[in-house]
PDB file of C-alpha atoms in Angstrom:
ATOM      1  CA  MET A   1    -139.413 -82.118 -40.253  1.00 47.00           C
ATOM      2  CA  ASN A   2    -138.988 -83.394 -36.687  1.00 53.00           C
ATOM      3  CA  GLY A   3    -135.373 -84.005 -35.674  1.00 54.00           C
ATOM      4  CA  THR A   4    -132.932 -83.449 -32.886  1.00 55.00           C
ATOM      5  CA  PRO A   5    -131.433 -80.041 -33.122  1.00 55.00           C
ATOM      6  CA  PRO A   6    -127.691 -80.100 -33.524  1.00 57.00           C
ATOM      7  CA  GLN A   7    -125.859 -79.883 -30.211  1.00 62.00           C
ATOM      8  CA  GLY A   8    -123.247 -77.232 -29.904  1.00 67.00           C
ATOM      9  CA  PHE A   9    -119.638 -77.593 -28.875  1.00 68.00           C
ATOM     10  CA  GLY A  10    -120.261 -76.121 -25.441  1.00 73.00           C
ATOM     11  CA  TYR A  11    -122.909 -78.685 -24.614  1.00 73.00           C
ATOM     12  CA  ARG A  12    -120.711 -81.583 -25.663  1.00 73.00           C
ATOM     13  CA  ALA A  13    -117.764 -80.190 -23.704  1.00 76.00           C
ATOM     14  CA  LYS A  14    -119.892 -79.788 -20.585  1.00 76.00           C
ATOM     15  CA  LYS A  15    -121.175 -83.342 -20.871  1.00 77.00           C
ATOM     16  CA  THR A  16    -117.664 -84.694 -21.336  1.00 80.00           C
ATOM     17  CA  PHE A  17    -116.417 -82.689 -18.363  1.00 76.00           C
ATOM     18  CA  THR A  18    -119.241 -84.036 -16.204  1.00 81.00           C
ATOM     19  CA  ARG A  19    -118.354 -87.587 -17.134  1.00 81.00           C
ATOM     20  CA  LEU A  20    -114.700 -86.958 -16.349  1.00 80.00           C
ATOM     21  CA  MET A  21    -115.619 -85.505 -12.956  1.00 82.00           C
ATOM     22  CA  VAL A  22    -117.771 -88.525 -12.140  1.00 82.00           C
ATOM     23  CA  VAL A  23    -114.962 -90.897 -13.134  1.00 82.00           C
ATOM     24  CA  ALA A  24    -112.424 -88.851 -11.156  1.00 80.00           C
ATOM     25  CA  LEU A  25    -114.707 -88.846  -8.119  1.00 82.00           C
ATOM     26  CA  ILE A  26    -115.160 -92.606  -8.333  1.00 84.00           C
ATOM     27  CA  LEU A  27    -111.402 -93.110  -8.661  1.00 82.00           C
ATOM     28  CA  ALA A  28    -110.750 -90.758  -5.740  1.00 82.00           C
ATOM     29  CA  MET A  29    -113.233 -92.572  -3.542  1.00 83.00           C
ATOM     30  CA  GLY A  30    -111.742 -95.910  -4.556  1.00 78.00           C
ATOM     31  CA  GLY A  31    -108.255 -94.616  -3.819  1.00 79.00           C
ATOM     32  CA  ALA A  32    -109.373 -93.327  -0.418  1.00 80.00           C
ATOM     33  CA  VAL A  33    -110.907 -96.692   0.408  1.00 78.00           C
ATOM     34  CA  LEU A  34    -107.724 -98.480  -0.658  1.00 76.00           C
ATOM     35  CA  PHE A  35    -105.618 -96.072   1.410  1.00 74.00           C
ATOM     36  CA  LEU A  36    -107.740 -96.582   4.514  1.00 75.00           C
ATOM     37  CA  LEU A  37    -107.668-100.346   4.045  1.00 70.00           C
ATOM     38  CA  SER A  38    -103.888-100.190   3.612  1.00 72.00           C
ATOM     39  CA  GLN A  39    -103.498 -98.168   6.811  1.00 72.00           C
ATOM     40  CA  LEU A  40    -105.718-100.586   8.698  1.00 78.00           C
ATOM     41  CA  ASN A  41    -103.794-103.571   7.366  1.00 76.00           C
ATOM     42  CA  ALA A  42    -100.442-101.940   8.215  1.00 81.00           C
ATOM     43  CA  ARG A  43    -101.514-101.657  11.875  1.00 85.00           C
ATOM     44  CA  THR A  44    -102.745-105.233  12.043  1.00 90.00           C
ATOM     45  CA  PHE A  45    -100.719-108.055  13.597  1.00 92.00           C
ATOM     46  CA  THR A  46    -101.233-111.741  12.960  1.00 93.00           C
ATOM     47  CA  LEU A  47     -99.445-114.941  13.953  1.00 94.00           C
ATOM     48  CA  ASP A  48     -98.239-117.610  11.592  1.00 94.00           C
ATOM     49  CA  LEU A  49     -96.890-121.125  12.150  1.00 94.00           C
ATOM     50  CA  SER A  50     -93.643-121.677  10.251  1.00 91.00           C
ATOM     51  CA  ASN A  51     -91.111-124.487  10.785  1.00 92.00           C
ATOM     52  CA  GLY A  52     -92.486-125.305  14.228  1.00 92.00           C
ATOM     53  CA  GLN A  53     -92.297-121.683  15.385  1.00 94.00           C
ATOM     54  CA  LEU A  54     -94.919-119.048  16.065  1.00 95.00           C
ATOM     55  CA  VAL A  55     -93.959-116.041  13.934  1.00 95.00           C
ATOM     56  CA  VAL A  56     -95.331-112.525  14.467  1.00 94.00           C
ATOM     57  CA  MET A  57     -96.541-110.999  11.197  1.00 93.00           C
ATOM     58  CA  LYS A  58     -97.276-107.335  10.486  1.00 91.00           C
ATOM     59  CA  GLY A  59     -99.479-106.102   7.667  1.00 85.00           C
ATOM     60  CA  ARG A  60     -98.020-104.397   4.622  1.00 84.00           C
ATOM     61  CA  MET A  61     -98.988-100.883   3.562  1.00 79.00           C
ATOM     62  CA  LEU A  62    -101.405-102.534   1.157  1.00 82.00           C
ATOM     63  CA  PRO A  63    -105.028-103.612   1.462  1.00 79.00           C
ATOM     64  CA  ALA A  64    -103.845-107.170   2.159  1.00 79.00           C
ATOM     65  CA  GLY A  65    -100.688-109.126   2.857  1.00 80.00           C
ATOM     66  CA  ALA A  66     -98.248-109.379   5.764  1.00 88.00           C
ATOM     67  CA  VAL A  67     -94.534-109.870   6.385  1.00 90.00           C
ATOM     68  CA  PRO A  68     -92.603-111.090   9.461  1.00 91.00           C
ATOM     69  CA  TYR A  69     -92.440-108.346  12.082  1.00 91.00           C
ATOM     70  CA  ARG A  70     -88.839-107.114  12.400  1.00 89.00           C
ATOM     71  CA  PRO A  71     -88.666-103.906  14.476  1.00 88.00           C
ATOM     72  CA  GLY A  72     -85.651-101.652  14.111  1.00 86.00           C
ATOM     73  CA  ASP A  73     -85.097-101.671  17.888  1.00 88.00           C
ATOM     74  CA  ALA A  74     -82.949-104.666  18.876  1.00 88.00           C
ATOM     75  CA  ALA A  75     -84.818-105.123  22.179  1.00 86.00           C
ATOM     76  CA  LEU A  76     -88.188-105.211  20.416  1.00 88.00           C
ATOM     77  CA  ALA A  77     -86.822-107.541  17.752  1.00 90.00           C
ATOM     78  CA  ASP A  78     -85.779-110.001  20.464  1.00 90.00           C
ATOM     79  CA  THR A  79     -89.125-109.642  22.253  1.00 90.00           C
ATOM     80  CA  TYR A  80     -91.130-110.525  19.154  1.00 93.00           C
ATOM     81  CA  ALA A  81     -88.728-113.122  17.777  1.00 93.00           C
ATOM     82  CA  PRO A  82     -90.236-116.476  16.691  1.00 95.00           C
ATOM     83  CA  ILE A  83     -91.341-118.713  19.578  1.00 94.00           C
ATOM     84  CA  PRO A  84     -91.010-122.519  19.424  1.00 93.00           C
ATOM     85  CA  VAL A  85     -94.461-124.051  19.794  1.00 93.00           C
ATOM     86  CA  GLU A  86     -93.085-127.095  21.699  1.00 89.00           C
ATOM     87  CA  GLY A  87     -95.949-129.291  20.493  1.00 88.00           C
ATOM     88  CA  HIS A  88     -98.722-126.895  21.593  1.00 90.00           C
ATOM     89  CA  ASP A  89    -101.835-126.345  19.505  1.00 91.00           C
ATOM     90  CA  VAL A  90    -101.668-122.776  18.191  1.00 92.00           C
ATOM     91  CA  THR A  91    -104.679-122.925  15.879  1.00 92.00           C
ATOM     92  CA  PRO A  92    -106.708-120.403  17.955  1.00 92.00           C
ATOM     93  CA  LEU A  93    -103.793-117.948  17.786  1.00 93.00           C
ATOM     94  CA  ILE A  94    -103.071-118.090  14.071  1.00 91.00           C
ATOM     95  CA  THR A  95    -106.720-117.429  13.225  1.00 91.00           C
ATOM     96  CA  GLN A  96    -106.839-114.135  15.149  1.00 93.00           C
ATOM     97  CA  ARG A  97    -106.076-110.606  13.994  1.00 92.00           C
ATOM     98  CA  PHE A  98    -104.788-107.975  16.409  1.00 93.00           C
ATOM     99  CA  SER A  99    -105.436-104.332  15.597  1.00 90.00           C
ATOM    100  CA  GLU A 100    -103.194-103.097  18.440  1.00 90.00           C
ATOM    101  CA  ARG A 101     -99.855-104.287  19.760  1.00 91.00           C
ATOM    102  CA  GLU A 102    -101.306-104.467  23.281  1.00 94.00           C
ATOM    103  CA  GLU A 103    -103.737-107.152  22.093  1.00 94.00           C
ATOM    104  CA  LEU A 104    -100.816-109.056  20.573  1.00 95.00           C
ATOM    105  CA  ASP A 105     -98.863-108.782  23.845  1.00 96.00           C
ATOM    106  CA  ARG A 106    -101.702-110.286  25.867  1.00 96.00           C
ATOM    107  CA  ALA A 107    -102.139-113.184  23.438  1.00 96.00           C
ATOM    108  CA  LEU A 108     -98.403-113.943  23.339  1.00 96.00           C
ATOM    109  CA  PHE A 109     -98.213-113.785  27.143  1.00 96.00           C
ATOM    110  CA  GLN A 110    -100.844-116.493  27.464  1.00 95.00           C
ATOM    111  CA  PHE A 111     -98.838-118.713  25.133  1.00 96.00           C
ATOM    112  CA  LEU A 112     -95.520-118.046  26.910  1.00 96.00           C
ATOM    113  CA  GLU A 113     -97.182-118.713  30.264  1.00 95.00           C
ATOM    114  CA  ALA A 114     -98.359-122.097  28.970  1.00 94.00           C
ATOM    115  CA  LEU A 115     -94.787-122.857  27.912  1.00 95.00           C
ATOM    116  CA  ALA A 116     -93.109-121.620  31.099  1.00 94.00           C
ATOM    117  CA  ARG A 117     -95.376-122.920  33.866  1.00 93.00           C
ATOM    118  CA  PRO A 118     -94.700-126.701  33.541  1.00 93.00           C
ATOM    119  CA  ARG A 119     -90.983-126.062  33.076  1.00 92.00           C
ATOM    120  CA  ILE A 120     -90.419-123.950  36.163  1.00 90.00           C
ATOM    121  CA  ALA A 121     -92.288-126.597  38.175  1.00 87.00           C
ATOM    122  CA  SER A 122     -89.762-129.225  37.063  1.00 85.00           C
ATOM    123  CA  ASP A 123     -86.729-130.441  39.030  1.00 79.00           C
ATOM    124  CA  GLU A 124     -84.559-130.640  35.912  1.00 86.00           C
ATOM    125  CA  PRO A 125     -82.183-127.646  35.633  1.00 83.00           C
ATOM    126  CA  GLU A 126     -82.381-127.542  31.836  1.00 88.00           C
ATOM    127  CA  ARG A 127     -86.192-127.391  31.848  1.00 91.00           C
ATOM    128  CA  ILE A 128     -86.177-124.752  34.590  1.00 89.00           C
ATOM    129  CA  GLU A 129     -83.703-122.651  32.621  1.00 90.00           C
ATOM    130  CA  ARG A 130     -85.937-122.905  29.571  1.00 92.00           C
ATOM    131  CA  GLY A 131     -88.913-121.770  31.643  1.00 92.00           C
ATOM    132  CA  VAL A 132     -86.897-118.809  32.932  1.00 92.00           C
ATOM    133  CA  TYR A 133     -86.108-117.881  29.325  1.00 92.00           C
ATOM    134  CA  TYR A 134     -89.817-117.778  28.470  1.00 94.00           C
ATOM    135  CA  LEU A 135     -90.542-115.647  31.551  1.00 94.00           C
ATOM    136  CA  ARG A 136     -87.826-113.174  30.584  1.00 92.00           C
ATOM    137  CA  ARG A 137     -89.442-112.782  27.194  1.00 93.00           C
ATOM    138  CA  ALA A 138     -92.896-112.389  28.732  1.00 94.00           C
ATOM    139  CA  GLU A 139     -91.787-109.632  31.109  1.00 93.00           C
ATOM    140  CA  ARG A 140     -90.776-107.437  28.147  1.00 93.00           C
ATOM    141  CA  PHE A 141     -94.339-107.065  26.899  1.00 94.00           C
ATOM    142  CA  SER A 142     -95.651-103.586  27.674  1.00 92.00           C
ATOM    143  CA  GLY A 143     -99.323-104.241  26.918  1.00 93.00           C
ATOM    144  CA  LEU A 144    -100.086-106.783  29.651  1.00 95.00           C
ATOM    145  CA  SER A 145    -103.227-106.491  31.733  1.00 94.00           C
ATOM    146  CA  GLN A 146    -103.029-106.054  35.497  1.00 95.00           C
ATOM    147  CA  GLU A 147    -104.093-109.656  36.024  1.00 96.00           C
ATOM    148  CA  GLN A 148    -101.336-110.872  33.716  1.00 96.00           C
ATOM    149  CA  ARG A 149     -98.752-108.764  35.548  1.00 95.00           C
ATOM    150  CA  THR A 150     -99.841-110.363  38.811  1.00 95.00           C
ATOM    151  CA  THR A 151     -99.530-113.814  37.232  1.00 95.00           C
ATOM    152  CA  LEU A 152     -96.070-112.952  35.908  1.00 95.00           C
ATOM    153  CA  LYS A 153     -94.937-111.780  39.340  1.00 94.00           C
ATOM    154  CA  GLY A 154     -96.099-115.053  40.882  1.00 93.00           C
ATOM    155  CA  LEU A 155     -94.219-117.097  38.277  1.00 93.00           C
ATOM    156  CA  GLN A 156     -91.078-115.036  38.842  1.00 91.00           C
ATOM    157  CA  ALA A 157     -91.345-115.699  42.576  1.00 90.00           C
ATOM    158  CA  GLU A 158     -91.441-119.442  41.881  1.00 87.00           C
ATOM    159  CA  VAL A 159     -88.109-119.338  40.040  1.00 87.00           C
ATOM    160  CA  ALA A 160     -86.439-116.829  42.391  1.00 85.00           C
ATOM    161  CA  TYR A 161     -85.104-119.677  44.562  1.00 82.00           C
ATOM    162  CA  TYR A 162     -83.598-121.446  41.554  1.00 82.00           C
ATOM    163  CA  GLN A 163     -81.998-118.223  40.310  1.00 80.00           C
ATOM    164  CA  ALA A 164     -80.548-117.429  43.748  1.00 84.00           C
ATOM    165  CA  ARG A 165     -79.142-120.954  44.016  1.00 82.00           C
ATOM    166  CA  GLN A 166     -77.542-120.640  40.583  1.00 81.00           C
ATOM    167  CA  LYS A 167     -75.976-117.288  41.481  1.00 85.00           C
ATOM    168  CA  LEU A 168     -74.530-118.752  44.689  1.00 86.00           C
ATOM    169  CA  GLU A 169     -73.004-121.589  42.671  1.00 84.00           C
ATOM    170  CA  ASP A 170     -71.556-119.092  40.186  1.00 86.00           C
ATOM    171  CA  ALA A 171     -70.100-117.059  43.065  1.00 88.00           C
ATOM    172  CA  ARG A 172     -68.480-120.168  44.551  1.00 87.00           C
ATOM    173  CA  LYS A 173     -66.879-121.033  41.222  1.00 89.00           C
ATOM    174  CA  LEU A 174     -65.560-117.480  40.796  1.00 90.00           C
ATOM    175  CA  ILE A 175     -64.060-117.512  44.297  1.00 87.00           C
ATOM    176  CA  ALA A 176     -62.398-120.875  43.697  1.00 87.00           C
ATOM    177  CA  GLU A 177     -61.050-119.663  40.362  1.00 90.00           C
ATOM    178  CA  ALA A 178     -59.694-116.443  41.901  1.00 88.00           C
ATOM    179  CA  LEU A 179     -57.952-118.342  44.722  1.00 88.00           C
ATOM    180  CA  GLY A 180     -56.405-120.724  42.211  1.00 89.00           C
ATOM    181  CA  GLN A 181     -55.072-117.838  40.134  1.00 90.00           C
ATOM    182  CA  LEU A 182     -53.627-116.141  43.226  1.00 88.00           C
ATOM    183  CA  ARG A 183     -51.872-119.368  44.246  1.00 88.00           C
ATOM    184  CA  LEU A 184     -50.437-119.734  40.758  1.00 90.00           C
ATOM    185  CA  ALA A 185     -49.164-116.144  40.801  1.00 88.00           C
ATOM    186  CA  ALA A 186     -47.742-116.513  44.323  1.00 87.00           C
ATOM    187  CA  GLU A 187     -45.823-119.669  43.417  1.00 88.00           C
ATOM    188  CA  SER A 188     -44.366-118.129  40.255  1.00 85.00           C
ATOM    189  CA  ASN A 189     -41.162-116.116  40.232  1.00 85.00           C
ATOM    190  CA  ASN A 190     -42.348-112.843  38.722  1.00 85.00           C
ATOM    191  CA  ARG A 191     -42.964-109.244  39.756  1.00 86.00           C
ATOM    192  CA  HIS A 192     -46.451-110.063  41.091  1.00 85.00           C
ATOM    193  CA  SER A 193     -45.446-113.005  43.278  1.00 88.00           C
ATOM    194  CA  ARG A 194     -45.027-110.989  46.468  1.00 88.00           C
ATOM    195  CA  ASN A 195     -48.288-109.082  46.082  1.00 90.00           C
ATOM    196  CA  ALA A 196     -50.142-112.272  45.209  1.00 87.00           C
ATOM    197  CA  HIS A 197     -48.713-114.005  48.289  1.00 85.00           C
ATOM    198  CA  GLN A 198     -49.773-111.094  50.518  1.00 88.00           C
ATOM    199  CA  MET A 199     -53.262-111.072  49.042  1.00 88.00           C
ATOM    200  CA  LEU A 200     -53.534-114.816  49.450  1.00 86.00           C
ATOM    201  CA  THR A 201     -52.483-114.565  53.095  1.00 87.00           C
ATOM    202  CA  VAL A 202     -55.211-112.018  53.792  1.00 88.00           C
ATOM    203  CA  VAL A 203     -58.110-113.420  51.789  1.00 86.00           C
ATOM    204  CA  SER A 204     -57.481-117.160  51.846  1.00 84.00           C
ATOM    205  CA  PRO A 205     -58.995-118.007  55.277  1.00 86.00           C
ATOM    206  CA  PRO A 206     -62.288-116.063  54.897  1.00 88.00           C
ATOM    207  CA  THR A 207     -62.767-116.903  51.226  1.00 83.00           C
ATOM    208  CA  THR A 208     -62.091-120.583  51.854  1.00 81.00           C
ATOM    209  CA  ALA A 209     -64.704-120.543  54.611  1.00 83.00           C
ATOM    210  CA  LEU A 210     -67.109-118.693  52.315  1.00 83.00           C
ATOM    211  CA  GLU A 211     -66.507-121.191  49.523  1.00 80.00           C
ATOM    212  CA  ASP A 212     -67.242-124.080  51.888  1.00 81.00           C
ATOM    213  CA  ALA A 213     -70.416-122.355  53.089  1.00 83.00           C
ATOM    214  CA  LEU A 214     -71.583-121.758  49.523  1.00 80.00           C
ATOM    215  CA  ARG A 215     -70.857-125.363  48.589  1.00 80.00           C
ATOM    216  CA  GLU A 216     -72.864-126.602  51.568  1.00 80.00           C
ATOM    217  CA  ALA A 217     -75.758-124.250  50.783  1.00 77.00           C
ATOM    218  CA  VAL A 218     -75.937-125.229  47.132  1.00 74.00           C
ATOM    219  CA  HIS A 219     -75.179-128.943  47.255  1.00 74.00           C
ATOM    220  CA  THR A 220     -76.368-129.974  50.722  1.00 77.00           C
ATOM    221  CA  LEU A 221     -78.947-127.620  52.172  1.00 70.00           C
ATOM    222  CA  SER A 222     -80.776-127.128  48.875  1.00 60.00           C
ATOM    223  CA  ALA A 223     -80.737-130.788  47.862  1.00 56.00           C
ATOM    224  CA  PRO A 224     -84.189-132.445  47.789  1.00 53.00           C
ATOM    225  CA  ARG A 225     -84.922-134.564  50.857  1.00 50.00           C
ATOM    226  CA  SER A 226     -84.742-138.292  50.328  1.00 50.00           C
ATOM    227  CA  LYS A 227     -88.006-140.204  50.446  1.00 48.00           C
ATOM    228  CA  ASP A 228     -86.536-142.546  53.087  1.00 51.00           C
ATOM    229  CA  GLU A 229     -85.358-139.683  55.255  1.00 51.00           C
ATOM    230  CA  PRO A 230     -87.615-139.363  58.323  1.00 54.00           C
ATOM    231  CA  PRO A 231     -89.150-135.977  58.972  1.00 52.00           C
ATOM    232  CA  ALA A 232     -87.525-133.744  61.535  1.00 50.00           C
ATOM    233  CA  PRO A 233     -88.702-134.553  65.088  1.00 53.00           C
ATOM    234  CA  ALA A 234     -91.102-132.159  66.694  1.00 50.00           C
ATOM    235  CA  PRO A 235     -89.518-129.910  69.319  1.00 50.00           C
ATOM    236  CA  ALA A 236     -89.833-131.280  72.866  1.00 54.00           C
ATOM    237  CA  ALA A 237     -92.268-129.535  75.158  1.00 55.00           C
ATOM    238  CA  PRO A 238     -90.561-127.405  77.813  1.00 53.00           C
ATOM    239  CA  PRO A 239     -90.564-128.957  81.342  1.00 55.00           C
ATOM    240  CA  THR A 240     -93.397-127.854  83.579  1.00 55.00           C
ATOM    241  CA  ALA A 241     -92.267-125.688  86.457  1.00 52.00           C
ATOM    242  CA  PRO A 242     -93.043-127.134  89.937  1.00 53.00           C
ATOM    243  CA  ALA A 243     -95.921-125.581  91.822  1.00 53.00           C
ATOM    244  CA  PRO A 244     -94.775-123.044  94.407  1.00 53.00           C
ATOM    245  CA  GLN A 245     -94.615-124.382  97.986  1.00 53.00           C
ATOM    246  CA  PRO A 246     -95.988-122.469 100.960  1.00 53.00           C
ATOM    247  CA  ALA A 247     -93.453-120.697 103.083  1.00 50.00           C
ATOM    248  CA  GLY A 248     -91.853-122.899 105.698  1.00 52.00           C
ATOM    249  CA  GLU A 249     -92.561-126.166 103.860  1.00 52.00           C
ATOM    250  CA  GLU A 250     -90.005-128.251 102.067  1.00 54.00           C
ATOM    251  CA  PRO A 251     -90.765-129.603  98.587  1.00 52.00           C
ATOM    252  CA  LEU A 252     -91.951-133.204  98.391  1.00 50.00           C
ATOM    253  CA  LEU A 253     -89.654-135.861  97.064  1.00 51.00           C
ATOM    254  CA  PRO A 254     -90.845-138.111  94.229  1.00 50.00           C
ATOM    255  CA  GLY A 255     -93.140-140.849  95.620  1.00 53.00           C
ATOM    256  CA  GLN A 256     -93.566-139.140  98.996  1.00 52.00           C
ATOM    257  CA  PRO A 257     -97.266-139.183 100.198  1.00 54.00           C
ATOM    258  CA  LEU A 258     -99.019-135.983 100.941  1.00 50.00           C
ATOM    259  CA  ALA A 259     -99.271-135.057 104.634  1.00 52.00           C
ATOM    260  CA  PRO A 260    -102.776-134.471 106.106  1.00 51.00           C
ATOM    261  CA  ASP A 261    -103.910-130.920 106.482  1.00 48.00           C
ATOM    262  CA  ALA A 262    -103.080-129.274 109.755  1.00 45.00           C
ATOM    263  CA  GLY A 263    -105.966-129.356 112.234  1.00 46.00           C
ATOM    264  CA  SER A 264    -107.687-132.294 110.613  1.00 45.00           C
ATOM    265  CA  GLY A 265    -107.944-135.521 112.549  1.00 43.00           C
ATOM    266  CA  GLU A 266    -109.505-138.888 112.484  1.00 45.00           C
ATOM    267  CA  PRO A 267    -113.030-138.980 113.953  1.00 42.00           C
TER     268      PRO A 267
END
């Protein structure tokens, strides 16, 4: 009679073990793939638009998903804090994925440059100050290209005048405040009155002159020129020196005719 011979226990155990090994290998390979995908996602940065702000997102340690990027370092947390979009179209940014932080830095710099440039070109102090804020955030990025660093340096040079003017105004206010406090102390009857009076005697003349100079520099010299104000006249040309006269001859007076050459005569 033809029939399948009975299979022994060893054969069945070997077959079961082989199946288990295949399943384990498949699970291990799947786990490795999931781990690699999780690592790749954890290093990936994206940008999201939330409540009118551009938010930096960082991938979870999972094959998919991201959370707002909140570094433990306070300086980094401020650098990558949400950025107001100010009405700009950020669709190209929120559709990108950045595998390195340097790529994210370059993309964010382009956006901050677009926000800062029209503001630092304004004559309104509030808009200029806002542009300076965006530049200060942009200068913290460590992954900028050389071209972007050159652009940043040029933008910083444009606002250097405004920053210097603001510092001069702050210095003038501090000097005025210090003089006022010294006068108050000198006029009061306390243990510091004498010292305050002596200090005021020494510093009052030069600091008053410095305060006046700072006020003139900030409020007069740096004020924009009026449209009706004529341009400054061109400097006058220096007077032409008279031609040297031969020895023994006196210079001619204005309107005096030239004398005929010696030795020449009428025919």
